[in-house]
Short mmCIF file of C-alpha atoms and ligand atoms in Angstrom, two decimals:
data_model
loop_
_atom_site.label_atom_id
_atom_site.label_comp_id
_atom_site.label_asym_id
_atom_site.label_seq_id
_atom_site.Cartn_x
_atom_site.Cartn_y
_atom_site.Cartn_z
CA MET A 1 106.76 -4.60 12.39
CA ALA A 2 105.53 -4.83 8.83
CA ILE A 3 107.01 -2.79 5.97
CA VAL A 4 104.63 -1.64 3.24
CA ARG A 5 105.81 -0.73 -0.24
CA ILE A 6 103.74 0.75 -3.04
CA PRO A 7 106.09 0.19 -6.01
CA GLU A 8 104.07 2.23 -8.52
CA GLN A 9 104.32 5.27 -6.27
CA GLY A 10 107.90 4.65 -5.14
CA GLN A 11 106.61 4.79 -1.57
CA THR A 12 107.73 2.81 1.50
CA LEU A 13 105.88 2.94 4.83
CA LYS A 14 107.58 1.80 8.01
CA SER A 15 105.74 3.39 10.93
CA LYS A 16 102.92 1.49 12.58
CA GLU A 17 100.52 4.40 12.11
CA SER A 18 101.20 4.86 8.39
CA VAL A 19 101.15 1.09 7.71
CA THR A 20 97.90 0.55 9.62
CA GLU A 21 96.21 3.54 8.02
CA TYR A 22 97.24 2.77 4.45
CA LEU A 23 96.23 -0.88 4.77
CA ALA A 24 92.87 0.04 6.33
CA GLY A 25 92.28 2.20 3.24
CA ILE A 26 92.47 -0.91 1.05
CA ASN A 27 90.43 -3.00 3.49
CA ILE A 28 93.38 -4.95 4.94
CA GLU A 29 93.39 -5.19 8.71
CA TYR A 30 96.80 -4.90 10.34
CA GLN A 31 97.62 -5.31 14.03
CA THR A 32 100.66 -6.05 16.09
CA TRP A 33 100.24 -8.45 18.96
CA ILE A 34 102.69 -7.74 21.73
CA PRO A 35 104.74 -10.92 22.21
CA SER A 36 104.41 -10.66 25.98
CA HIS A 37 103.22 -14.23 26.26
CA PRO A 38 105.45 -16.65 28.14
CA THR A 39 106.10 -18.86 25.15
CA SER A 40 108.71 -19.12 22.41
CA ALA A 41 108.16 -19.08 18.66
CA ASP A 42 109.20 -22.73 18.41
CA ALA A 43 106.91 -23.97 21.20
CA PRO A 44 104.43 -26.76 20.34
CA ALA A 45 101.34 -25.57 18.46
CA GLU A 46 98.99 -26.27 21.40
CA GLU A 47 101.11 -24.07 23.65
CA ILE A 48 101.14 -21.24 21.08
CA LEU A 49 97.36 -21.41 20.67
CA ARG A 50 96.92 -21.33 24.46
CA ALA A 51 99.28 -18.38 24.83
CA TYR A 52 97.41 -16.31 22.23
CA LYS A 53 93.93 -17.50 23.26
CA ARG A 54 92.67 -14.04 24.19
CA GLU A 55 93.63 -12.50 20.83
CA ILE A 56 92.40 -15.53 18.88
CA ASP A 57 89.04 -15.53 20.68
CA GLU A 58 88.61 -11.83 20.00
CA LEU A 59 89.27 -12.32 16.29
CA LYS A 60 86.99 -15.36 16.16
CA ALA A 61 84.16 -13.37 17.68
CA ARG A 62 84.61 -10.51 15.21
CA GLY A 63 85.28 -12.50 12.05
CA GLY A 64 83.26 -15.67 12.45
CA TYR A 65 86.35 -17.85 12.53
CA VAL A 66 85.75 -21.30 13.98
CA THR A 67 89.19 -22.87 14.07
CA ALA A 68 92.81 -21.86 14.50
CA ASP A 69 96.00 -23.78 13.84
CA VAL A 70 99.74 -23.21 13.52
CA ILE A 71 101.48 -23.63 10.18
CA ASN A 72 105.21 -24.14 10.06
CA VAL A 73 107.18 -23.89 6.82
CA THR A 74 110.97 -24.03 6.63
CA ARG A 75 113.56 -24.55 3.92
CA ASN A 76 113.48 -28.25 4.95
CA THR A 77 109.74 -28.68 4.34
CA PRO A 78 109.25 -31.45 1.76
CA ASN A 79 108.12 -30.17 -1.67
CA LEU A 80 108.57 -26.57 -0.46
CA ASP A 81 108.88 -25.08 -3.96
CA ALA A 82 105.74 -26.82 -5.19
CA MET A 83 103.85 -25.61 -2.12
CA LEU A 84 105.06 -22.02 -2.53
CA ALA A 85 104.20 -22.02 -6.22
CA LYS A 86 100.54 -22.47 -5.29
CA PHE A 87 100.49 -19.14 -3.49
CA SER A 88 102.92 -17.01 -5.51
CA ARG A 89 100.42 -16.53 -8.38
CA GLU A 90 97.62 -14.01 -8.03
CA HIS A 91 94.60 -15.66 -6.42
CA LEU A 92 91.68 -15.15 -4.10
CA HIS A 93 89.86 -17.28 -1.53
CA ASP A 94 86.23 -17.79 -0.59
CA GLU A 95 87.17 -16.91 2.97
CA ASP A 96 89.45 -14.51 4.80
CA GLU A 97 93.19 -15.20 4.97
CA VAL A 98 94.20 -14.43 8.55
CA ARG A 99 97.79 -14.87 9.68
CA PHE A 100 99.64 -13.99 12.86
CA ILE A 101 103.36 -14.35 12.24
CA LEU A 102 105.36 -16.14 14.95
CA ALA A 103 108.69 -16.51 13.13
CA GLY A 104 110.24 -16.07 9.71
CA HIS A 105 109.46 -13.52 6.99
CA GLY A 106 107.19 -13.28 3.99
CA VAL A 107 105.70 -10.77 1.61
CA PHE A 108 102.03 -10.49 0.71
CA HIS A 109 101.22 -8.61 -2.47
CA ILE A 110 97.72 -7.16 -2.40
CA HIS A 111 96.06 -6.01 -5.63
CA PRO A 112 93.13 -3.79 -4.69
CA VAL A 113 90.64 -3.11 -7.46
CA GLY A 114 91.46 0.21 -9.13
CA LYS A 115 94.39 0.96 -6.80
CA PRO A 116 98.15 0.29 -6.92
CA VAL A 117 99.55 -3.09 -5.87
CA VAL A 118 100.91 -3.07 -2.31
CA ALA A 119 103.68 -5.30 -0.94
CA ILE A 120 103.41 -6.08 2.79
CA GLU A 121 106.50 -7.62 4.34
CA VAL A 122 105.58 -9.37 7.57
CA GLU A 123 107.58 -10.68 10.50
CA SER A 124 107.09 -11.91 14.06
CA GLY A 125 104.35 -9.99 15.87
CA ASP A 126 102.38 -8.99 12.74
CA LEU A 127 98.73 -9.90 12.24
CA ILE A 128 97.24 -9.47 8.78
CA ARG A 129 93.66 -10.10 7.66
CA VAL A 130 93.06 -10.33 3.91
CA PRO A 131 89.28 -10.39 3.33
CA ARG A 132 87.67 -13.02 1.15
CA GLY A 133 87.70 -12.14 -2.52
CA THR A 134 90.84 -9.96 -2.31
CA TRP A 135 93.34 -10.51 -5.13
CA HIS A 136 96.73 -11.33 -3.61
CA TRP A 137 99.81 -13.55 -3.72
CA PHE A 138 102.51 -14.57 -1.23
CA ASP A 139 106.26 -15.28 -1.25
CA LEU A 140 108.77 -16.23 1.43
CA CYS A 141 111.85 -14.09 2.07
CA ALA A 142 115.46 -15.25 1.99
CA ASP A 143 115.21 -17.14 5.28
CA ARG A 144 112.57 -19.34 3.60
CA GLN A 145 110.73 -19.79 6.83
CA ILE A 146 107.36 -18.82 8.19
CA ARG A 147 105.52 -19.96 11.28
CA ALA A 148 102.08 -18.50 11.73
CA ILE A 149 98.75 -18.89 13.47
CA ARG A 150 95.95 -19.28 10.90
CA LEU A 151 92.27 -18.70 11.51
CA PHE A 152 89.53 -20.27 9.42
CA GLN A 153 85.83 -19.74 8.87
CA ASP A 154 85.71 -23.12 7.12
CA ALA A 155 89.05 -24.84 6.64
CA SER A 156 87.68 -27.04 3.87
CA GLY A 157 86.93 -23.97 1.74
CA TRP A 158 90.42 -22.54 1.93
CA THR A 159 91.80 -23.13 -1.54
CA PRO A 160 93.29 -20.65 -4.01
CA VAL A 161 91.17 -19.51 -6.94
CA TYR A 162 93.61 -18.23 -9.56
CA THR A 163 92.96 -15.03 -11.51
CA ASP A 164 95.50 -16.00 -14.22
CA SER A 165 96.13 -12.27 -14.69
CA GLY A 166 99.92 -12.60 -14.64
CA GLU A 167 99.96 -9.53 -12.38
CA GLU A 168 102.50 -11.18 -10.05
CA THR A 169 105.10 -11.28 -12.83
CA LYS A 170 105.33 -7.46 -12.74
CA TYR A 171 106.63 -7.36 -9.16
CA GLU A 172 109.78 -8.67 -7.49
CA PRO A 173 109.13 -10.24 -4.07
CA VAL A 174 111.63 -7.90 -2.44
CA CYS A 175 112.14 -8.29 1.31
CA LEU A 176 113.77 -5.17 2.72
CA GLY A 177 114.06 -6.49 6.27
CA MET A 178 115.93 -9.55 5.04
CA SER A 179 118.39 -7.80 2.74
CA TYR A 180 121.26 -8.55 5.11
CA LEU A 181 120.94 -12.23 4.22
CA GLN A 182 121.35 -11.71 0.50
FE1 FE2 B 1 96.09 -16.73 -0.32
#
C-alpha cells in the first residue's frame, strides 16, 4: 500500500481511499492489484507476465500500451548509482510511465503544475500511472531494490527529458515504510 506525503502541507496519506483520491486529483492513476496470483515476486519474468495477464491486458486496452516487461534492480545491479542518477533528477517522458511493483520499495516525486510536490512511496501490490509530460523523479529506498512490471506505448521513446529545474534538490527521498532499515 502506497504512502503519499505532501511535504509543503505537512500532510501524510496512508489509506487507500485518501491516496487514490488525492493522486487522481493530480492526474496520477493509482491501483492496488491483489497478489492472489499463484506466483512469487522472484519468479521468471514470463511467469509474472502470464500471472498478471488480465490486469496487463486491461491496462493495454485503456492506455494504448503495446508491450510489457519486468525490470529488476537490486543493490548488486552493475552501475546501479549511474542508472539511478538518470531518474533522480526532475524529468518527463513522451509516454506514460506505468509501473506495477512486485518487490522492493521506491519513491516517486510528482511535481504537478501549480500544485505542491507529492512523494509517493510504493511497494509490492502498487500500480502507478504517471501520464506523459508529467514532471517527476524517482529514488530507491534503503533496500535498494525494485522489481516491477512496466508497460510501454513505444519502448524506443522512453527516455528522460530533463527539466533542469533543480526542484529535486529541495526534497529528501524519505521512505517511511523502510525506516526500520535505517
Ligand atoms: Fe521517469
